[in-house]
mmCIF file of C-alpha atoms in Angstrom:
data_model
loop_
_atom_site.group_PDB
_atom_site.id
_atom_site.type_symbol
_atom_site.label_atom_id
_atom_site.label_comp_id
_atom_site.label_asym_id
_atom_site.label_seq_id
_atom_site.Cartn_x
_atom_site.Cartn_y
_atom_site.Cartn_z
ATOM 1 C CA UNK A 1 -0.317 -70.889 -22.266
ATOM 2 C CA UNK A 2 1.359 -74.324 -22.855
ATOM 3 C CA UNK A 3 5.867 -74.131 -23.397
ATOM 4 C CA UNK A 4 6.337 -73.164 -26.948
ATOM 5 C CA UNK A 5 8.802 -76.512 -28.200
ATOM 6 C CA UNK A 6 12.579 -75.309 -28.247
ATOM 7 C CA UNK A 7 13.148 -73.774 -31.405
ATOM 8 C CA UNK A 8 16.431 -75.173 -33.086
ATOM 9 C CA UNK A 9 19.193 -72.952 -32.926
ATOM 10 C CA UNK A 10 18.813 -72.137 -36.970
ATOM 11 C CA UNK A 11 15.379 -71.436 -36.434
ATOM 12 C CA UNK A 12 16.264 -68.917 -33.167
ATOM 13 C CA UNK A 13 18.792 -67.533 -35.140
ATOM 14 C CA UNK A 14 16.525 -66.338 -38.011
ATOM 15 C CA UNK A 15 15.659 -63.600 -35.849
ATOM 16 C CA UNK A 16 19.179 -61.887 -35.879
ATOM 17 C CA UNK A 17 19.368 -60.039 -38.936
ATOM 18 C CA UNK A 18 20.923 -56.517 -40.111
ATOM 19 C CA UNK A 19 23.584 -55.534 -37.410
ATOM 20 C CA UNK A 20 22.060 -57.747 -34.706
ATOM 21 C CA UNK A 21 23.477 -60.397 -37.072
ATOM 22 C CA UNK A 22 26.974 -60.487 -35.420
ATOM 23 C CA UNK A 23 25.107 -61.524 -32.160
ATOM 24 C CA UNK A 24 23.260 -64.756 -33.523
ATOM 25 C CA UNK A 25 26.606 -66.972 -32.334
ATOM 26 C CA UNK A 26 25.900 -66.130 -28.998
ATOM 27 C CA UNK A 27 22.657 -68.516 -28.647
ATOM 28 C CA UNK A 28 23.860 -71.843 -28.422
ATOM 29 C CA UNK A 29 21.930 -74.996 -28.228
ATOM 30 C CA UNK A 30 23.435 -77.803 -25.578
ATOM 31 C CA UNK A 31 25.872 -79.804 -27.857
ATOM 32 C CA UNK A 32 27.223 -81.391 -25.061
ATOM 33 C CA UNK A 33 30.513 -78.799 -25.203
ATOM 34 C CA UNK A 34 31.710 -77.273 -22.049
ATOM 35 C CA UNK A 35 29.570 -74.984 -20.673
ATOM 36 C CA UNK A 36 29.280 -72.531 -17.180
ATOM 37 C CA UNK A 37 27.023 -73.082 -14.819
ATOM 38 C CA UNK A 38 25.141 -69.766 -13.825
ATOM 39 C CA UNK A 39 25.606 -70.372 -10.291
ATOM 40 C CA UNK A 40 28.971 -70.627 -10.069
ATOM 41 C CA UNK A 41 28.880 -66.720 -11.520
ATOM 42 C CA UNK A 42 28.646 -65.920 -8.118
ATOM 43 C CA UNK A 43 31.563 -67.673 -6.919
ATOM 44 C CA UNK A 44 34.158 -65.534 -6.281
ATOM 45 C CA UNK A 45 37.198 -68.039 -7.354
ATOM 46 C CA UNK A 46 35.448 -68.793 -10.552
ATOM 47 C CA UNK A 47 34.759 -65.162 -11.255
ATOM 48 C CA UNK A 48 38.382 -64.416 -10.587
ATOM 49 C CA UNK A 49 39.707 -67.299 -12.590
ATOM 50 C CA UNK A 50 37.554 -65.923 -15.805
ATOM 51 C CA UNK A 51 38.532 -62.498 -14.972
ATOM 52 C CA UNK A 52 42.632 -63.426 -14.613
ATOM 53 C CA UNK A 53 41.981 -64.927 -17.879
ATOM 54 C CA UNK A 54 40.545 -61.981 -19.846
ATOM 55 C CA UNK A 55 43.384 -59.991 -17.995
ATOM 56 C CA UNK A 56 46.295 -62.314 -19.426
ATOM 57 C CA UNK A 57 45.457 -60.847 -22.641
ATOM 58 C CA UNK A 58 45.580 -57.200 -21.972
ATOM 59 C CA UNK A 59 49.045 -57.387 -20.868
ATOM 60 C CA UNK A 60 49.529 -53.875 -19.291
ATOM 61 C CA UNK A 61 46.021 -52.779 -18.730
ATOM 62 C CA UNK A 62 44.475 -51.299 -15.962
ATOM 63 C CA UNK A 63 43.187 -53.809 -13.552
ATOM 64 C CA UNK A 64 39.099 -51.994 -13.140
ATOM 65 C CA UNK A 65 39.673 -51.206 -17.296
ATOM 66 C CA UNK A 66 40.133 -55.253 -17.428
ATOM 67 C CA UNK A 67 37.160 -56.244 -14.914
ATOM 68 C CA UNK A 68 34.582 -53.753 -16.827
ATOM 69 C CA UNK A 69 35.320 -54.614 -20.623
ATOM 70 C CA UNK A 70 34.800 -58.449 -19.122
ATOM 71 C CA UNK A 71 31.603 -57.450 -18.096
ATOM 72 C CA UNK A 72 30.785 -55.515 -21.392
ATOM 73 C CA UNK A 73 31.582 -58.715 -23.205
ATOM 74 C CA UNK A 74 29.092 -60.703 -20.690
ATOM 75 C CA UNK A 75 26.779 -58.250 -20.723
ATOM 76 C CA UNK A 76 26.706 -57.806 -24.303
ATOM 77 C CA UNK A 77 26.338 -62.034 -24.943
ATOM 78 C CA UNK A 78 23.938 -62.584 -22.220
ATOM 79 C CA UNK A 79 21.750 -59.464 -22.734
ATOM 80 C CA UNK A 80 21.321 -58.935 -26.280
ATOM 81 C CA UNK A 81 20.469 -62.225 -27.234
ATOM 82 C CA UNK A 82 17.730 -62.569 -24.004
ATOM 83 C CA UNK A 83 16.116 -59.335 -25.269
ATOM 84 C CA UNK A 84 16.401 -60.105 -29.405
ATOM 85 C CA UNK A 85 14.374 -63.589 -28.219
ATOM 86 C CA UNK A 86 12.018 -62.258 -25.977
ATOM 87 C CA UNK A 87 11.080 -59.020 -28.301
ATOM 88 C CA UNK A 88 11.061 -60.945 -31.468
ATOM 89 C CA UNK A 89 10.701 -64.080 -30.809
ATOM 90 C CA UNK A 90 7.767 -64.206 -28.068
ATOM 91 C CA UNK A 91 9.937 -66.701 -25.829
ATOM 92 C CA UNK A 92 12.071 -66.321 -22.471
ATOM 93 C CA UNK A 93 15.597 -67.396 -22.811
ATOM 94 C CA UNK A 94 17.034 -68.968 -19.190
ATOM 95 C CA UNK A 95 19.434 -65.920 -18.250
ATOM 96 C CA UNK A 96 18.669 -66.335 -14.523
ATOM 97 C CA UNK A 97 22.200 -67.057 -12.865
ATOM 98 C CA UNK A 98 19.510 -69.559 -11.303
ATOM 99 C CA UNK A 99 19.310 -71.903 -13.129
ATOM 100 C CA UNK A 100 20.809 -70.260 -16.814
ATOM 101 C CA UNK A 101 24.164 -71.685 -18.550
ATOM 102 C CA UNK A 102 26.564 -69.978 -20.421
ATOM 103 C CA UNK A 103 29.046 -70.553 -23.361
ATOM 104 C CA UNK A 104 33.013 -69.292 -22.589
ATOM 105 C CA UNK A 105 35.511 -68.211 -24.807
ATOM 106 C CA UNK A 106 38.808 -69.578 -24.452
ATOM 107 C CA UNK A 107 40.362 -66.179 -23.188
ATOM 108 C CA UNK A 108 37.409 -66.127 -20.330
ATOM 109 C CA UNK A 109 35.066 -64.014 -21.821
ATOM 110 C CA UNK A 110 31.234 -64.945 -22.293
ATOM 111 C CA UNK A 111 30.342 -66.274 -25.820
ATOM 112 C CA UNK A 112 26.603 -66.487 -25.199
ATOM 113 C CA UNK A 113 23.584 -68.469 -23.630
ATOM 114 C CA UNK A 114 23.251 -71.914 -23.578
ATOM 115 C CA UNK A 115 19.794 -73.612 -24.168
ATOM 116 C CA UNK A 116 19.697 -77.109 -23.086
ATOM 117 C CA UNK A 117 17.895 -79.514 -26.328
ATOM 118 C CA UNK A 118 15.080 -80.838 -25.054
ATOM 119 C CA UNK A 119 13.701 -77.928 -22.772
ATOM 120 C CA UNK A 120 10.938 -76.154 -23.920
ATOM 121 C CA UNK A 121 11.378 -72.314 -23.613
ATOM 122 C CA UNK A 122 8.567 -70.835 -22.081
ATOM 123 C CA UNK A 123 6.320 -67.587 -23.901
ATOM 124 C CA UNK A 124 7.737 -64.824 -21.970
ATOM 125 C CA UNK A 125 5.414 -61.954 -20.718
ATOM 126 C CA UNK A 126 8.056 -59.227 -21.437
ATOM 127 C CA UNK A 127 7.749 -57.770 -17.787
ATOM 128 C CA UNK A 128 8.869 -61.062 -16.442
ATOM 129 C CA UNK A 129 11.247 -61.510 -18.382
ATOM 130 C CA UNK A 130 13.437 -57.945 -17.606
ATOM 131 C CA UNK A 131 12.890 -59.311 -14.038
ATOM 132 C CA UNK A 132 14.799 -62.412 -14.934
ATOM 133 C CA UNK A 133 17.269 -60.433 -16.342
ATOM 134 C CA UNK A 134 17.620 -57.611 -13.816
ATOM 135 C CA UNK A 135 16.656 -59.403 -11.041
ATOM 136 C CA UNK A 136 17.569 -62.696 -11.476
ATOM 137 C CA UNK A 137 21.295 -62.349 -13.149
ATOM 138 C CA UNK A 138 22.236 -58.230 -13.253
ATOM 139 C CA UNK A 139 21.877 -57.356 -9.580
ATOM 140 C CA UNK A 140 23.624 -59.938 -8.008
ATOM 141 C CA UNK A 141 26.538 -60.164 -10.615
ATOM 142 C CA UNK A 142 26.985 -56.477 -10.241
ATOM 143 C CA UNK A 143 27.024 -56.607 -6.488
ATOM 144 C CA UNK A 144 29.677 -59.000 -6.247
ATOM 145 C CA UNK A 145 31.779 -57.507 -9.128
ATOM 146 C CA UNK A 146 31.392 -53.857 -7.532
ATOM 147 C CA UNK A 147 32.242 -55.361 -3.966
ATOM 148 C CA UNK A 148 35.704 -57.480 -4.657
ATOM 149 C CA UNK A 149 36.627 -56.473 -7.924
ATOM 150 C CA UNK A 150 36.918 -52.647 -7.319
ATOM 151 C CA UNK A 151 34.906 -51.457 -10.005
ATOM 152 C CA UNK A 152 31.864 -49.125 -9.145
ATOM 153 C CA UNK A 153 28.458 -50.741 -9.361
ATOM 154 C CA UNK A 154 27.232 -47.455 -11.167
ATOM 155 C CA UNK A 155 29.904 -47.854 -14.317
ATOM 156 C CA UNK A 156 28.806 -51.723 -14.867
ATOM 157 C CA UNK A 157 25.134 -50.857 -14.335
ATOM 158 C CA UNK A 158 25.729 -48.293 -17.190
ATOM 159 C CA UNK A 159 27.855 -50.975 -18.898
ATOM 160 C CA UNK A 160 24.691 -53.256 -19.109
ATOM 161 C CA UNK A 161 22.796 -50.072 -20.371
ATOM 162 C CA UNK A 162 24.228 -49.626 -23.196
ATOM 163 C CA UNK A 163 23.846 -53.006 -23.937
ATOM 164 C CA UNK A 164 20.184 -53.205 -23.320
ATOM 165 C CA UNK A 165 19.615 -50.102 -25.041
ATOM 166 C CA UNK A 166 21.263 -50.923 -28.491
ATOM 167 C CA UNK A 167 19.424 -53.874 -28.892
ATOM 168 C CA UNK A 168 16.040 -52.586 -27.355
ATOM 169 C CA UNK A 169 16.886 -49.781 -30.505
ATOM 170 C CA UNK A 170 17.838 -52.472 -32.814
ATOM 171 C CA UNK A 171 14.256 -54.798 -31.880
ATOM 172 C CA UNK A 172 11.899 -51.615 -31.575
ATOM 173 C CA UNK A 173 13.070 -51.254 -35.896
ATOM 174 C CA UNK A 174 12.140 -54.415 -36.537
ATOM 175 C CA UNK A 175 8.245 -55.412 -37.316
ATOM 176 C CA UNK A 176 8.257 -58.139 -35.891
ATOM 177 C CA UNK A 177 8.842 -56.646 -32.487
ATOM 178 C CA UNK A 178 5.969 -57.045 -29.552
ATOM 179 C CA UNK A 179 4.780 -53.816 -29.049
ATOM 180 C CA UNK A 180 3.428 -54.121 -25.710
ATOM 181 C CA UNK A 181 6.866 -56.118 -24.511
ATOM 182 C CA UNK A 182 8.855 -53.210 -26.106
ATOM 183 C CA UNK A 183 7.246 -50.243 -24.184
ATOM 184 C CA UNK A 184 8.177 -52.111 -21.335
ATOM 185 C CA UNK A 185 11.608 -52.504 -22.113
ATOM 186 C CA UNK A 186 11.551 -49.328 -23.055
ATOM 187 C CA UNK A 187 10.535 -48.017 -19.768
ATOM 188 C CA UNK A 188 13.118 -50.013 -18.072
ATOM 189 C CA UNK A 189 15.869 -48.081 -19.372
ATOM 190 C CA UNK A 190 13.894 -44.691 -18.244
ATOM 191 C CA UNK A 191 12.237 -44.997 -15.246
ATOM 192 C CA UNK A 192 13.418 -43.616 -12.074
ATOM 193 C CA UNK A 193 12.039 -45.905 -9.967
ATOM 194 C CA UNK A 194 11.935 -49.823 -10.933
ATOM 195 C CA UNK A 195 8.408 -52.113 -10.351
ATOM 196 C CA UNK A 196 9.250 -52.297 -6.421
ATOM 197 C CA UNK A 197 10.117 -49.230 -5.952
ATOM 198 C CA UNK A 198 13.464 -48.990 -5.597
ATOM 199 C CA UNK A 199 15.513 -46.443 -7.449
ATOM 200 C CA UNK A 200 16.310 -47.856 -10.904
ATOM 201 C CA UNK A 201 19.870 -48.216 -11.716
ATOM 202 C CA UNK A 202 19.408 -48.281 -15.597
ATOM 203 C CA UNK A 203 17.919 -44.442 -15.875
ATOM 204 C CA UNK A 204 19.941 -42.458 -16.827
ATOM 205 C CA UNK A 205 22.953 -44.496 -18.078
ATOM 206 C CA UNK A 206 22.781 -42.679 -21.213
ATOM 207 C CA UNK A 207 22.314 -38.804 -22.321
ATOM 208 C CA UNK A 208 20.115 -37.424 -23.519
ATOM 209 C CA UNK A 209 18.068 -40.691 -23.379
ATOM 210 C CA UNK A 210 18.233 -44.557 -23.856
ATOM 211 C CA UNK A 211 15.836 -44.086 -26.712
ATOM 212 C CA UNK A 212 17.793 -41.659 -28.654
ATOM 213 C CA UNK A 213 19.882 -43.109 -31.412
ATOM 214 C CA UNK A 214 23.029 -44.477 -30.128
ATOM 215 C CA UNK A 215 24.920 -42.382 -32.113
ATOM 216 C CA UNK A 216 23.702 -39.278 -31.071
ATOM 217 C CA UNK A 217 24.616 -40.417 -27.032
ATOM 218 C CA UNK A 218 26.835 -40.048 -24.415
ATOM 219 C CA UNK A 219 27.444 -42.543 -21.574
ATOM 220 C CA UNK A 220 27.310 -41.065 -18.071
ATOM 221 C CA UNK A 221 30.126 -43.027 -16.956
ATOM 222 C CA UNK A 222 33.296 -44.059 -18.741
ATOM 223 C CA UNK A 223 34.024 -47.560 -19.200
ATOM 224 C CA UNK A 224 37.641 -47.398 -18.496
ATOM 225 C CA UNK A 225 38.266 -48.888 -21.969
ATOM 226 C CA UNK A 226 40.931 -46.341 -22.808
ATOM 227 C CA UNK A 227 43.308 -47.834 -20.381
ATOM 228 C CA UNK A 228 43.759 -51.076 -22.285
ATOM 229 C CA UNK A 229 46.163 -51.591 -24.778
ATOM 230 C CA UNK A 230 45.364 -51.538 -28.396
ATOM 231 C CA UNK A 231 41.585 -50.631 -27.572
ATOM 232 C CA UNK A 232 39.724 -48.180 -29.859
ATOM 233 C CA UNK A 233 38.831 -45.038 -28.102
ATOM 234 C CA UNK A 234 34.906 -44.526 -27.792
ATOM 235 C CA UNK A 235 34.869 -40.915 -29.073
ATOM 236 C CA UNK A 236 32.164 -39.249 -28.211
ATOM 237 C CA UNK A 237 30.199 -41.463 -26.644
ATOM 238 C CA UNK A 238 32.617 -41.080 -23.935
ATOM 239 C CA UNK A 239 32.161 -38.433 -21.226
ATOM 240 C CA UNK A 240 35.551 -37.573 -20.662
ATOM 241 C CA UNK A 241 36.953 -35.165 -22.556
ATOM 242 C CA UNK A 242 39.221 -36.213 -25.080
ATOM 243 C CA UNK A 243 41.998 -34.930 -23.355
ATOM 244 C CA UNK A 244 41.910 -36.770 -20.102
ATOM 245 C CA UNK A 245 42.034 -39.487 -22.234
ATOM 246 C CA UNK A 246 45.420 -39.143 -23.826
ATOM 247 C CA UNK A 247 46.620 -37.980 -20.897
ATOM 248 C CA UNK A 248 45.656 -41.039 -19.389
ATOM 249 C CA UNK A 249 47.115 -43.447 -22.355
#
């Protein structure tokens, strides 16, 4: 199948609509502004620098609280938009750190993926594209994270659950959705074991199930979110009791 011509960002953006709508910022089309390379994601200095940055903000916080809400605002700007495109849009956004680019905020954060202007974006078997994703940016960004940044793998693995999971949710509602691509996703989140074999990191990141509405689930791991300053308390979809939280505070 010949590369579908890259669809302007208005166009791309038509597919964000109801509460995915807050995410259509975070596909950006090459305008020439600053941008990070994907690569240097695995740099340790750069990751650091990014990392201090978020931290200057939370004044007071926790230093693991700061490195995981950094990666739930990556996570949640690389991931939802990759999936929203592939599931209803039929193409494969570049999300690889091989080879992918990525919008910053000024404070460090991710603001979203970049897609250069006159690159076609291939159609996008869904199975290849979760490899991209997992594969290709996840597991290696996790690694390093979880080996300098003393954070455990298994909290940012369920990190990028939940964010895969909402908008997997937020696609499968949505008629425009492939079918075939969202079984797959589906079975991403659920599987024990992933396509080679290996145990899958994303089962079981939520309870009772990634499928169930997010609203009736509970995170197997806490994000740590409770020890930074000023930041709302995730209620029940924490697992800690409430009271080891305000302890904590």
């Amino acid at each position: 199948m010949a590369p579908v011509p890259v669809p302007a960002a208005f166009d791309l953006a038509g597919l964000f609509a109801g509460d995915l709508a807050r995410f259509a910022g975070s596909l950006r089309v090459d305008d020439g502004a600053a941008h990070l390379d994907g690569r240097r994601l695995l740099e340790l200095a750069t990751l650091r620098e990014l990392i201090d940055r978020f931290g200057a903000t939370q004044a007071g916080g926790e230093p693991r609280a700061i490195v995981s809400m950094w990666s739930q605002w990556h996570f949640s700007n690389t991931i939802v938009p990759a999936t929203v495109v592939q599931l209803l849009g039929g193409v494969g956004l570049p999300v690889a750190l091989e080879g992918g680019r990525f919008a910053l905020h000024d404070n460090g954060c991710t603001a979203g993926v970049v897609i250069p202007p006159d690159h076609p974006l291939p159609p996008r078997q869904a199975k290849a594209g979760l490899e991209s994703l997992t594969d290709g940016h996840l597991s290696p960004l996790i690694a390093l994270l979880a080996g300098h940044f003393g954070v455990s793998a298994k909290l940012l693995w369920n990190n990028a659950a939940v964010s895969l999971a909402w908008s997997v949710q937020q696609c499968a509602a949505d008629p425009r959705v492939d079918r075939q691509g969202l079984a797959e996703a589906q079975a991403l989140l659920t599987a024990a074991l992933t396509p080679a074999g290996r145990k899958n990191p994303l089962d079981g990141a939520l309870r009772p199930s990634a499928l169930a509405p997010m609203e009736n689930c509970q995170r197997k791991i806490c994000c740590l979110r409770y020890l930074l300053p000023g930041m709302a308390d995730c209620g029940s979809f924490c697992p800690l009791p409430r009271h080891a939280r305000a302890a904590a505070a």
